[in-house]
């Protein structure tokens, strides 16, 4: 009999059930899309932000030592400490290697250009260097980490003697792509003119090997800029790993915080110190937090609107069935039986609407991914039971007021058709 009553309710009140089901589908669909995007958006936004520069820097460990006696800083002012270029491929063998999108070593050298007496900084780096670690070959350099650099002309090869002139320096020297230029007494071809909007516009950017040759230090690297996928900082991220117990340390080490990846870089590259470029990392965290907050707000608004629509539809449906409720009460049905009947209807409606809403939300999430990030949003299967649970809660919340009113129906007035 119970199942018969539920079935008859859906058969005789198709319009109100369709209205309530549509509200659930729309609310749950938006919630599915927002949750799917929120769970997958972190890496995608981080990848987008990585196109605007590195977020970690690795420097020689000696540069972090403070040598002070009697209040006098005795640390040498010259850049006398270097990293070893031969250690760079090891980055692809570290624990967080899959989060490293690229890196670019830097070696600045002061040189004289032609007869100009003013020293100019020649910045040695990788452009698109092919490196090998064990059996894996990969390409890295400023062409991937600093994608905003604009080059008029061509990029030099990493094993060539060609250079890039900063836009301001090229204008001052009156040089253009294809010209020859004398650097430290040797002639080099200007492959292109680079514009970065930074200090490189007043510098010469050259292959790392050329800078090492001029400096007379083969294999020397002054600093390494690393572009890595990270997650925003939280309280755990800011803790000192030396103060943690084994379990907490494992949790910290296995979370892609900027600090934990920097720590792993220090373990990988001997005699190095790695730290996050705080301005970049904090900007990422702020952007991700705000986007996640916005998505949460949209999700709550959609679910609230869905609950209100369900409430209106259920109130109308129960009011139309007041005679049926009155008859049930007159035949001895208690409040629990009436509540169970309407909750069963609400649950069935929620499961049907939730399933359809999940499918619609998955399609919406994929479209959002294609339109904004140029890739598909991954829908995790574990999200389905969560969405169905949300749909049931929304349906119950929307039906609560109407069910409470149905329980209070007086059988005498209900059977007479009075409110």
mmCIF file of C-alpha atoms in Angstrom:
data_model
loop_
_atom_site.group_PDB
_atom_site.id
_atom_site.type_symbol
_atom_site.label_atom_id
_atom_site.label_comp_id
_atom_site.label_asym_id
_atom_site.label_seq_id
_atom_site.Cartn_x
_atom_site.Cartn_y
_atom_site.Cartn_z
ATOM 1 C CA UNK A 1 0.000 0.000 0.000
ATOM 2 C CA UNK A 2 2.833 2.394 0.884
ATOM 3 C CA UNK A 3 4.492 1.963 -2.517
ATOM 4 C CA UNK A 4 1.093 2.302 -4.201
ATOM 5 C CA UNK A 5 0.540 5.657 -2.523
ATOM 6 C CA UNK A 6 3.985 6.866 -3.653
ATOM 7 C CA UNK A 7 3.348 5.686 -7.208
ATOM 8 C CA UNK A 8 -0.099 7.316 -7.373
ATOM 9 C CA UNK A 9 1.358 10.546 -6.072
ATOM 10 C CA UNK A 10 3.794 10.735 -9.010
ATOM 11 C CA UNK A 11 1.137 9.620 -11.502
ATOM 12 C CA UNK A 12 -1.530 12.094 -10.445
ATOM 13 C CA UNK A 13 0.673 15.093 -9.695
ATOM 14 C CA UNK A 14 2.984 15.073 -12.677
ATOM 15 C CA UNK A 15 3.063 18.838 -13.010
ATOM 16 C CA UNK A 16 4.084 19.634 -9.429
ATOM 17 C CA UNK A 17 6.585 16.753 -9.353
ATOM 18 C CA UNK A 18 8.078 17.921 -12.644
ATOM 19 C CA UNK A 19 8.426 21.451 -11.271
ATOM 20 C CA UNK A 20 10.133 20.244 -8.100
ATOM 21 C CA UNK A 21 12.334 17.832 -10.076
ATOM 22 C CA UNK A 22 13.382 20.578 -12.479
ATOM 23 C CA UNK A 23 14.370 22.792 -9.542
ATOM 24 C CA UNK A 24 16.496 19.971 -8.130
ATOM 25 C CA UNK A 25 18.107 19.287 -11.511
ATOM 26 C CA UNK A 26 19.043 22.940 -11.984
ATOM 27 C CA UNK A 27 20.367 23.412 -8.452
ATOM 28 C CA UNK A 28 22.262 20.134 -8.392
ATOM 29 C CA UNK A 29 23.568 20.699 -11.929
ATOM 30 C CA UNK A 30 25.114 24.022 -10.972
ATOM 31 C CA UNK A 31 26.468 22.519 -7.740
ATOM 32 C CA UNK A 32 28.024 19.614 -9.664
ATOM 33 C CA UNK A 33 29.695 21.947 -12.148
ATOM 34 C CA UNK A 34 31.039 24.270 -9.445
ATOM 35 C CA UNK A 35 32.320 21.437 -7.236
ATOM 36 C CA UNK A 36 33.945 19.702 -10.211
ATOM 37 C CA UNK A 37 35.611 22.922 -11.332
ATOM 38 C CA UNK A 38 36.674 23.817 -7.779
ATOM 39 C CA UNK A 39 38.339 20.423 -7.254
ATOM 40 C CA UNK A 40 40.152 20.557 -10.589
ATOM 41 C CA UNK A 41 40.716 24.287 -10.948
ATOM 42 C CA UNK A 42 43.742 24.521 -8.639
ATOM 43 C CA UNK A 43 46.225 22.877 -10.994
ATOM 44 C CA UNK A 44 44.741 24.547 -14.061
ATOM 45 C CA UNK A 45 44.942 28.049 -12.595
ATOM 46 C CA UNK A 46 48.390 27.292 -11.272
ATOM 47 C CA UNK A 47 49.448 26.244 -14.776
ATOM 48 C CA UNK A 48 48.001 29.459 -16.188
ATOM 49 C CA UNK A 49 49.858 31.531 -13.579
ATOM 50 C CA UNK A 50 53.080 29.642 -14.284
ATOM 51 C CA UNK A 51 53.120 31.293 -17.723
ATOM 52 C CA UNK A 52 53.797 34.567 -15.884
ATOM 53 C CA UNK A 53 57.031 33.444 -14.299
ATOM 54 C CA UNK A 54 58.717 31.144 -11.825
ATOM 55 C CA UNK A 55 57.558 30.881 -8.229
ATOM 56 C CA UNK A 56 60.687 29.321 -6.674
ATOM 57 C CA UNK A 57 64.331 30.376 -6.698
ATOM 58 C CA UNK A 58 67.408 28.322 -5.884
ATOM 59 C CA UNK A 59 70.635 30.070 -4.845
ATOM 60 C CA UNK A 60 73.989 28.916 -3.394
ATOM 61 C CA UNK A 61 73.754 28.096 0.289
ATOM 62 C CA UNK A 62 76.706 30.386 1.026
ATOM 63 C CA UNK A 63 74.589 33.374 0.014
ATOM 64 C CA UNK A 64 72.311 32.796 2.998
ATOM 65 C CA UNK A 65 75.099 32.868 5.579
ATOM 66 C CA UNK A 66 75.413 36.040 7.655
ATOM 67 C CA UNK A 67 79.017 36.767 8.565
ATOM 68 C CA UNK A 68 78.944 39.494 11.202
ATOM 69 C CA UNK A 69 81.568 40.312 13.833
ATOM 70 C CA UNK A 70 81.155 43.198 16.238
ATOM 71 C CA UNK A 71 78.181 44.499 14.302
ATOM 72 C CA UNK A 72 80.207 44.653 11.063
ATOM 73 C CA UNK A 73 78.941 42.652 8.082
ATOM 74 C CA UNK A 74 81.942 40.724 6.747
ATOM 75 C CA UNK A 75 80.053 38.844 4.047
ATOM 76 C CA UNK A 76 81.889 39.374 0.732
ATOM 77 C CA UNK A 77 79.938 41.657 -1.611
ATOM 78 C CA UNK A 78 80.945 39.768 -4.741
ATOM 79 C CA UNK A 79 79.005 36.861 -6.204
ATOM 80 C CA UNK A 80 81.613 34.262 -5.341
ATOM 81 C CA UNK A 81 79.399 31.218 -4.766
ATOM 82 C CA UNK A 82 77.940 29.141 -7.580
ATOM 83 C CA UNK A 83 75.802 26.091 -8.160
ATOM 84 C CA UNK A 84 76.934 23.279 -10.429
ATOM 85 C CA UNK A 85 75.190 23.036 -13.793
ATOM 86 C CA UNK A 86 75.745 19.268 -13.774
ATOM 87 C CA UNK A 87 73.265 18.984 -10.872
ATOM 88 C CA UNK A 88 70.364 20.555 -12.772
ATOM 89 C CA UNK A 89 69.067 17.387 -14.503
ATOM 90 C CA UNK A 90 68.595 15.861 -11.021
ATOM 91 C CA UNK A 91 65.522 18.080 -10.646
ATOM 92 C CA UNK A 92 63.684 15.601 -12.881
ATOM 93 C CA UNK A 93 64.551 12.830 -10.442
ATOM 94 C CA UNK A 94 63.272 14.513 -7.278
ATOM 95 C CA UNK A 95 60.092 13.568 -5.394
ATOM 96 C CA UNK A 96 58.093 16.511 -6.788
ATOM 97 C CA UNK A 97 59.423 16.147 -10.361
ATOM 98 C CA UNK A 98 55.930 15.909 -11.852
ATOM 99 C CA UNK A 99 55.062 19.309 -10.351
ATOM 100 C CA UNK A 100 58.100 20.992 -11.940
ATOM 101 C CA UNK A 101 56.934 22.584 -15.187
ATOM 102 C CA UNK A 102 60.339 24.009 -16.046
ATOM 103 C CA UNK A 103 63.411 25.782 -14.740
ATOM 104 C CA UNK A 104 65.926 28.294 -16.037
ATOM 105 C CA UNK A 105 69.452 28.743 -14.651
ATOM 106 C CA UNK A 106 70.894 32.257 -14.621
ATOM 107 C CA UNK A 107 74.494 33.491 -14.656
ATOM 108 C CA UNK A 108 74.956 37.293 -14.847
ATOM 109 C CA UNK A 109 78.336 38.598 -16.043
ATOM 110 C CA UNK A 110 79.503 42.202 -16.473
ATOM 111 C CA UNK A 111 80.894 42.800 -19.971
ATOM 112 C CA UNK A 112 81.850 45.680 -22.225
ATOM 113 C CA UNK A 113 80.165 46.063 -25.582
ATOM 114 C CA UNK A 114 82.424 47.434 -28.330
ATOM 115 C CA UNK A 115 84.090 50.694 -27.373
ATOM 116 C CA UNK A 116 81.382 51.565 -24.843
ATOM 117 C CA UNK A 117 83.040 52.068 -21.454
ATOM 118 C CA UNK A 118 79.839 51.446 -19.525
ATOM 119 C CA UNK A 119 79.583 47.841 -18.302
ATOM 120 C CA UNK A 120 76.555 45.856 -19.436
ATOM 121 C CA UNK A 121 75.137 42.765 -17.770
ATOM 122 C CA UNK A 122 75.230 39.651 -19.928
ATOM 123 C CA UNK A 123 72.717 37.147 -18.565
ATOM 124 C CA UNK A 124 73.518 33.543 -19.401
ATOM 125 C CA UNK A 125 70.587 31.125 -19.359
ATOM 126 C CA UNK A 126 68.873 28.230 -21.079
ATOM 127 C CA UNK A 127 66.530 29.102 -23.941
ATOM 128 C CA UNK A 128 65.174 25.639 -24.817
ATOM 129 C CA UNK A 129 67.879 23.306 -23.541
ATOM 130 C CA UNK A 130 67.588 19.562 -24.067
ATOM 131 C CA UNK A 131 68.657 17.714 -20.916
ATOM 132 C CA UNK A 132 68.746 14.036 -20.012
ATOM 133 C CA UNK A 133 68.235 12.425 -16.626
ATOM 134 C CA UNK A 134 68.737 8.677 -16.606
ATOM 135 C CA UNK A 135 66.608 7.593 -19.615
ATOM 136 C CA UNK A 136 64.330 10.642 -19.701
ATOM 137 C CA UNK A 137 64.981 13.555 -22.072
ATOM 138 C CA UNK A 138 63.244 16.878 -21.439
ATOM 139 C CA UNK A 139 63.450 20.487 -22.580
ATOM 140 C CA UNK A 140 63.579 23.489 -20.285
ATOM 141 C CA UNK A 141 64.560 27.154 -20.287
ATOM 142 C CA UNK A 142 63.163 30.662 -20.407
ATOM 143 C CA UNK A 143 61.069 29.914 -23.482
ATOM 144 C CA UNK A 144 58.828 27.814 -21.207
ATOM 145 C CA UNK A 145 59.240 29.535 -17.834
ATOM 146 C CA UNK A 146 59.129 33.127 -19.142
ATOM 147 C CA UNK A 147 56.588 32.828 -21.924
ATOM 148 C CA UNK A 148 55.784 36.557 -21.810
ATOM 149 C CA UNK A 149 59.205 37.427 -23.254
ATOM 150 C CA UNK A 150 58.742 38.817 -26.758
ATOM 151 C CA UNK A 151 61.535 38.330 -29.274
ATOM 152 C CA UNK A 152 61.806 40.256 -32.515
ATOM 153 C CA UNK A 153 63.913 38.082 -34.758
ATOM 154 C CA UNK A 154 64.866 34.567 -33.628
ATOM 155 C CA UNK A 155 65.772 32.768 -30.420
ATOM 156 C CA UNK A 156 69.433 31.724 -30.290
ATOM 157 C CA UNK A 157 70.327 28.059 -30.015
ATOM 158 C CA UNK A 158 71.705 27.005 -26.630
ATOM 159 C CA UNK A 159 74.900 25.699 -28.218
ATOM 160 C CA UNK A 160 75.445 28.783 -30.409
ATOM 161 C CA UNK A 161 77.279 32.072 -29.982
ATOM 162 C CA UNK A 162 74.175 34.120 -30.815
ATOM 163 C CA UNK A 163 72.673 36.537 -28.301
ATOM 164 C CA UNK A 164 69.527 38.538 -27.603
ATOM 165 C CA UNK A 165 69.762 42.276 -27.016
ATOM 166 C CA UNK A 166 67.346 43.911 -24.595
ATOM 167 C CA UNK A 167 65.033 46.369 -26.324
ATOM 168 C CA UNK A 168 66.402 49.414 -24.465
ATOM 169 C CA UNK A 169 70.025 48.371 -24.990
ATOM 170 C CA UNK A 170 69.448 47.702 -28.691
ATOM 171 C CA UNK A 171 67.891 51.137 -29.090
ATOM 172 C CA UNK A 172 70.845 52.788 -27.317
ATOM 173 C CA UNK A 173 73.412 50.904 -29.392
ATOM 174 C CA UNK A 174 71.451 51.256 -32.627
ATOM 175 C CA UNK A 175 71.470 47.505 -33.295
ATOM 176 C CA UNK A 176 68.846 45.201 -34.740
ATOM 177 C CA UNK A 177 68.363 41.481 -35.322
ATOM 178 C CA UNK A 178 70.987 40.080 -37.679
ATOM 179 C CA UNK A 179 73.701 42.617 -36.777
ATOM 180 C CA UNK A 180 77.091 41.739 -35.349
ATOM 181 C CA UNK A 181 78.131 42.996 -31.928
ATOM 182 C CA UNK A 182 81.430 42.854 -30.059
ATOM 183 C CA UNK A 183 81.145 41.448 -26.540
ATOM 184 C CA UNK A 184 84.245 41.125 -24.338
ATOM 185 C CA UNK A 185 86.464 41.437 -27.401
ATOM 186 C CA UNK A 186 84.649 38.772 -29.439
ATOM 187 C CA UNK A 187 82.147 39.197 -32.268
ATOM 188 C CA UNK A 188 78.675 37.731 -31.791
ATOM 189 C CA UNK A 189 75.549 37.707 -33.918
ATOM 190 C CA UNK A 190 72.411 39.412 -32.598
ATOM 191 C CA UNK A 191 69.776 36.736 -33.153
ATOM 192 C CA UNK A 192 66.926 38.894 -31.891
ATOM 193 C CA UNK A 193 65.716 41.775 -29.757
ATOM 194 C CA UNK A 194 64.006 40.761 -26.530
ATOM 195 C CA UNK A 195 61.374 42.773 -24.682
ATOM 196 C CA UNK A 196 60.381 41.655 -21.190
ATOM 197 C CA UNK A 197 59.277 44.805 -19.418
ATOM 198 C CA UNK A 198 61.976 44.121 -16.808
ATOM 199 C CA UNK A 199 65.681 44.572 -16.263
ATOM 200 C CA UNK A 200 66.450 42.260 -19.201
ATOM 201 C CA UNK A 201 65.521 45.121 -21.541
ATOM 202 C CA UNK A 202 68.848 46.738 -20.592
ATOM 203 C CA UNK A 203 70.865 43.522 -20.735
ATOM 204 C CA UNK A 204 72.272 40.975 -23.131
ATOM 205 C CA UNK A 205 70.691 37.540 -22.860
ATOM 206 C CA UNK A 206 72.977 34.767 -24.053
ATOM 207 C CA UNK A 207 73.379 30.987 -23.854
ATOM 208 C CA UNK A 208 74.604 29.867 -20.444
ATOM 209 C CA UNK A 209 77.768 28.324 -21.938
ATOM 210 C CA UNK A 210 78.786 31.712 -23.376
ATOM 211 C CA UNK A 211 78.423 33.423 -19.993
ATOM 212 C CA UNK A 212 80.462 30.669 -18.363
ATOM 213 C CA UNK A 213 83.158 31.069 -21.018
ATOM 214 C CA UNK A 214 83.397 34.840 -20.483
ATOM 215 C CA UNK A 215 83.447 34.403 -16.692
ATOM 216 C CA UNK A 216 86.006 31.621 -16.961
ATOM 217 C CA UNK A 217 83.953 29.259 -14.774
ATOM 218 C CA UNK A 218 82.671 26.230 -16.726
ATOM 219 C CA UNK A 219 79.538 24.715 -15.188
ATOM 220 C CA UNK A 220 78.841 27.732 -12.943
ATOM 221 C CA UNK A 221 75.246 28.765 -12.227
ATOM 222 C CA UNK A 222 74.381 31.746 -10.041
ATOM 223 C CA UNK A 223 70.700 31.015 -9.452
ATOM 224 C CA UNK A 224 67.884 28.848 -10.793
ATOM 225 C CA UNK A 225 64.316 29.990 -11.329
ATOM 226 C CA UNK A 226 61.859 27.109 -10.986
ATOM 227 C CA UNK A 227 58.256 27.026 -12.140
ATOM 228 C CA UNK A 228 56.282 24.523 -10.047
ATOM 229 C CA UNK A 229 52.653 23.631 -9.462
ATOM 230 C CA UNK A 230 51.874 24.345 -5.816
ATOM 231 C CA UNK A 231 48.893 24.600 -3.477
ATOM 232 C CA UNK A 232 48.083 27.693 -1.389
ATOM 233 C CA UNK A 233 49.698 28.019 2.010
ATOM 234 C CA UNK A 234 47.863 27.044 5.173
ATOM 235 C CA UNK A 235 48.880 26.750 8.825
ATOM 236 C CA UNK A 236 50.747 23.491 8.206
ATOM 237 C CA UNK A 237 52.698 24.962 5.292
ATOM 238 C CA UNK A 238 54.152 27.716 7.463
ATOM 239 C CA UNK A 239 55.467 25.381 10.165
ATOM 240 C CA UNK A 240 59.139 24.545 10.499
ATOM 241 C CA UNK A 241 59.616 20.916 9.360
ATOM 242 C CA UNK A 242 62.304 20.442 12.017
ATOM 243 C CA UNK A 243 59.678 20.921 14.733
ATOM 244 C CA UNK A 244 57.286 18.294 13.350
ATOM 245 C CA UNK A 245 56.764 14.706 14.404
ATOM 246 C CA UNK A 246 57.144 11.901 11.842
ATOM 247 C CA UNK A 247 53.458 11.728 10.855
ATOM 248 C CA UNK A 248 53.030 15.482 10.529
ATOM 249 C CA UNK A 249 56.321 15.749 8.648
ATOM 250 C CA UNK A 250 55.198 13.109 6.127
ATOM 251 C CA UNK A 251 51.941 14.988 5.601
ATOM 252 C CA UNK A 252 53.832 18.260 5.079
ATOM 253 C CA UNK A 253 56.451 16.684 2.801
ATOM 254 C CA UNK A 254 53.789 14.968 0.653
ATOM 255 C CA UNK A 255 51.748 18.171 0.145
ATOM 256 C CA UNK A 256 52.785 20.380 -2.804
ATOM 257 C CA UNK A 257 53.341 23.508 -0.733
ATOM 258 C CA UNK A 258 55.937 25.960 -2.087
ATOM 259 C CA UNK A 259 57.959 25.309 1.081
ATOM 260 C CA UNK A 260 57.950 21.509 0.720
ATOM 261 C CA UNK A 261 58.952 21.660 -2.964
ATOM 262 C CA UNK A 262 61.698 24.156 -2.078
ATOM 263 C CA UNK A 263 62.864 21.785 0.665
ATOM 264 C CA UNK A 264 62.968 18.943 -1.868
ATOM 265 C CA UNK A 265 65.015 21.132 -4.235
ATOM 266 C CA UNK A 266 67.551 21.734 -1.472
ATOM 267 C CA UNK A 267 67.816 17.975 -0.974
ATOM 268 C CA UNK A 268 68.321 17.461 -4.710
ATOM 269 C CA UNK A 269 70.847 20.194 -5.517
ATOM 270 C CA UNK A 270 73.962 20.092 -3.300
ATOM 271 C CA UNK A 271 74.978 23.205 -1.345
ATOM 272 C CA UNK A 272 71.828 25.075 -2.344
ATOM 273 C CA UNK A 273 69.111 27.100 -0.660
ATOM 274 C CA UNK A 274 65.630 27.205 -2.212
ATOM 275 C CA UNK A 275 62.777 29.490 -1.297
ATOM 276 C CA UNK A 276 59.549 30.692 -2.785
ATOM 277 C CA UNK A 277 59.256 33.986 -4.581
ATOM 278 C CA UNK A 278 56.744 35.138 -2.005
ATOM 279 C CA UNK A 279 55.033 37.804 -4.075
ATOM 280 C CA UNK A 280 54.164 35.276 -6.790
ATOM 281 C CA UNK A 281 53.159 32.497 -4.381
ATOM 282 C CA UNK A 282 50.960 34.776 -2.283
ATOM 283 C CA UNK A 283 49.234 36.114 -5.409
ATOM 284 C CA UNK A 284 48.447 32.553 -6.488
ATOM 285 C CA UNK A 285 47.019 31.711 -3.080
ATOM 286 C CA UNK A 286 44.868 34.843 -3.052
ATOM 287 C CA UNK A 287 43.507 34.185 -6.542
ATOM 288 C CA UNK A 288 42.735 30.534 -5.801
ATOM 289 C CA UNK A 289 41.040 31.404 -2.494
ATOM 290 C CA UNK A 290 38.863 34.051 -4.093
ATOM 291 C CA UNK A 291 37.852 31.855 -7.013
ATOM 292 C CA UNK A 292 37.052 28.960 -4.674
ATOM 293 C CA UNK A 293 35.031 31.305 -2.450
ATOM 294 C CA UNK A 294 33.105 32.607 -5.454
ATOM 295 C CA UNK A 295 32.301 29.074 -6.605
ATOM 296 C CA UNK A 296 31.133 28.140 -3.110
ATOM 297 C CA UNK A 297 28.875 31.205 -3.032
ATOM 298 C CA UNK A 298 27.374 30.335 -6.445
ATOM 299 C CA UNK A 299 26.820 26.735 -5.301
ATOM 300 C CA UNK A 300 25.052 27.784 -2.097
ATOM 301 C CA UNK A 301 22.895 30.295 -3.986
ATOM 302 C CA UNK A 302 21.870 27.642 -6.533
ATOM 303 C CA UNK A 303 21.008 25.109 -3.829
ATOM 304 C CA UNK A 304 19.065 27.700 -1.828
ATOM 305 C CA UNK A 305 17.041 28.671 -4.912
ATOM 306 C CA UNK A 306 16.424 24.982 -5.609
ATOM 307 C CA UNK A 307 15.235 24.371 -2.039
ATOM 308 C CA UNK A 308 12.837 27.329 -2.244
ATOM 309 C CA UNK A 309 11.423 26.070 -5.546
ATOM 310 C CA UNK A 310 10.981 22.572 -4.109
ATOM 311 C CA UNK A 311 9.287 24.069 -1.049
ATOM 312 C CA UNK A 312 6.769 25.931 -3.209
ATOM 313 C CA UNK A 313 6.058 22.879 -5.363
ATOM 314 C CA UNK A 314 5.690 20.539 -2.387
ATOM 315 C CA UNK A 315 3.453 22.989 -0.518
ATOM 316 C CA UNK A 316 1.117 23.119 -3.494
ATOM 317 C CA UNK A 317 1.166 19.325 -3.913
ATOM 318 C CA UNK A 318 0.435 18.628 -0.248
ATOM 319 C CA UNK A 319 -2.331 21.228 -0.134
ATOM 320 C CA UNK A 320 -3.997 19.492 -3.088
ATOM 321 C CA UNK A 321 -3.726 16.191 -1.217
ATOM 322 C CA UNK A 322 -5.169 17.412 2.076
ATOM 323 C CA UNK A 323 -8.231 15.139 1.653
ATOM 324 C CA UNK A 324 -5.924 12.147 1.176
ATOM 325 C CA UNK A 325 -3.971 13.080 4.294
ATOM 326 C CA UNK A 326 -7.187 13.549 6.237
ATOM 327 C CA UNK A 327 -8.413 10.109 5.159
ATOM 328 C CA UNK A 328 -5.106 8.528 6.242
ATOM 329 C CA UNK A 329 -5.386 10.180 9.647
ATOM 330 C CA UNK A 330 -9.032 9.161 10.000
ATOM 331 C CA UNK A 331 -8.108 5.527 9.272
ATOM 332 C CA UNK A 332 -5.578 5.589 12.084
ATOM 333 C CA UNK A 333 -2.326 6.598 10.375
ATOM 334 C CA UNK A 334 -0.032 8.395 12.760
ATOM 335 C CA UNK A 335 2.159 11.418 12.121
ATOM 336 C CA UNK A 336 5.157 9.150 11.470
ATOM 337 C CA UNK A 337 3.360 7.378 8.616
ATOM 338 C CA UNK A 338 2.400 10.670 6.970
ATOM 339 C CA UNK A 339 5.921 12.018 7.330
ATOM 340 C CA UNK A 340 7.421 8.768 5.976
ATOM 341 C CA UNK A 341 5.187 8.920 2.892
ATOM 342 C CA UNK A 342 6.164 12.453 1.924
ATOM 343 C CA UNK A 343 9.837 11.925 2.775
ATOM 344 C CA UNK A 344 9.870 8.833 0.557
ATOM 345 C CA UNK A 345 8.421 10.886 -2.290
ATOM 346 C CA UNK A 346 10.962 13.654 -1.686
ATOM 347 C CA UNK A 347 13.850 11.147 -1.583
ATOM 348 C CA UNK A 348 12.783 9.449 -4.811
ATOM 349 C CA UNK A 349 12.382 12.831 -6.477
ATOM 350 C CA UNK A 350 15.815 13.869 -5.198
ATOM 351 C CA UNK A 351 17.530 10.722 -6.492
ATOM 352 C CA UNK A 352 15.978 11.076 -9.942
ATOM 353 C CA UNK A 353 16.657 14.810 -10.128
ATOM 354 C CA UNK A 354 20.136 14.366 -8.641
ATOM 355 C CA UNK A 355 21.142 11.792 -11.254
ATOM 356 C CA UNK A 356 19.943 13.996 -14.105
ATOM 357 C CA UNK A 357 21.511 17.068 -12.468
ATOM 358 C CA UNK A 358 24.853 15.262 -12.093
ATOM 359 C CA UNK A 359 24.898 14.444 -15.806
ATOM 360 C CA UNK A 360 23.943 18.016 -16.718
ATOM 361 C CA UNK A 361 26.543 19.427 -14.313
ATOM 362 C CA UNK A 362 29.255 17.203 -15.801
ATOM 363 C CA UNK A 363 28.497 18.574 -19.259
ATOM 364 C CA UNK A 364 28.480 22.149 -17.908
ATOM 365 C CA UNK A 365 31.807 21.588 -16.125
ATOM 366 C CA UNK A 366 33.416 20.310 -19.330
ATOM 367 C CA UNK A 367 32.153 23.337 -21.244
ATOM 368 C CA UNK A 368 33.537 25.670 -18.568
ATOM 369 C CA UNK A 369 36.871 23.870 -18.787
ATOM 370 C CA UNK A 370 37.030 24.185 -22.572
ATOM 371 C CA UNK A 371 35.936 27.836 -22.595
ATOM 372 C CA UNK A 372 38.193 29.114 -19.793
ATOM 373 C CA UNK A 373 41.129 26.722 -19.530
ATOM 374 C CA UNK A 374 41.164 25.142 -22.975
ATOM 375 C CA UNK A 375 40.962 21.648 -21.462
ATOM 376 C CA UNK A 376 38.350 19.348 -19.979
ATOM 377 C CA UNK A 377 37.466 19.343 -16.306
ATOM 378 C CA UNK A 378 37.902 15.882 -14.816
ATOM 379 C CA UNK A 379 34.730 14.572 -13.146
ATOM 380 C CA UNK A 380 35.608 12.246 -10.266
ATOM 381 C CA UNK A 381 33.212 9.241 -9.874
ATOM 382 C CA UNK A 382 33.234 9.724 -6.100
ATOM 383 C CA UNK A 383 31.368 12.982 -6.713
ATOM 384 C CA UNK A 384 28.127 11.156 -7.699
ATOM 385 C CA UNK A 385 27.148 9.888 -4.212
ATOM 386 C CA UNK A 386 28.059 13.296 -2.769
ATOM 387 C CA UNK A 387 25.788 15.027 -5.284
ATOM 388 C CA UNK A 388 22.944 12.585 -4.628
ATOM 389 C CA UNK A 389 23.298 13.228 -0.900
ATOM 390 C CA UNK A 390 23.167 16.975 -1.535
ATOM 391 C CA UNK A 391 20.050 16.499 -3.704
ATOM 392 C CA UNK A 392 18.325 14.540 -0.914
ATOM 393 C CA UNK A 393 19.206 17.218 1.646
ATOM 394 C CA UNK A 394 17.903 19.982 -0.623
ATOM 395 C CA UNK A 395 14.695 18.055 -1.253
ATOM 396 C CA UNK A 396 14.158 17.348 2.450
ATOM 397 C CA UNK A 397 14.929 20.954 3.371
ATOM 398 C CA UNK A 398 12.473 22.229 0.769
ATOM 399 C CA UNK A 399 9.758 19.773 1.827
ATOM 400 C CA UNK A 400 10.125 20.215 5.584
ATOM 401 C CA UNK A 401 7.735 23.136 5.980
ATOM 402 C CA UNK A 402 5.045 21.555 3.791
ATOM 403 C CA UNK A 403 5.328 18.169 5.563
ATOM 404 C CA UNK A 404 5.095 19.857 8.952
ATOM 405 C CA UNK A 405 1.886 21.517 7.823
ATOM 406 C CA UNK A 406 0.484 18.208 6.508
ATOM 407 C CA UNK A 407 1.036 16.537 9.884
ATOM 408 C CA UNK A 408 -1.046 19.260 11.521
ATOM 409 C CA UNK A 409 -4.044 18.772 9.196
ATOM 410 C CA UNK A 410 -7.248 18.126 11.166
ATOM 411 C CA UNK A 411 -8.931 15.065 9.553
ATOM 412 C CA UNK A 412 -12.407 16.581 9.900
ATOM 413 C CA UNK A 413 -11.552 19.806 8.118
ATOM 414 C CA UNK A 414 -9.294 18.053 5.617
ATOM 415 C CA UNK A 415 -12.023 15.617 4.531
ATOM 416 C CA UNK A 416 -14.433 18.532 4.148
ATOM 417 C CA UNK A 417 -11.912 20.245 1.880
ATOM 418 C CA UNK A 418 -11.176 23.085 4.263
ATOM 419 C CA UNK A 419 -7.652 24.365 5.016
#
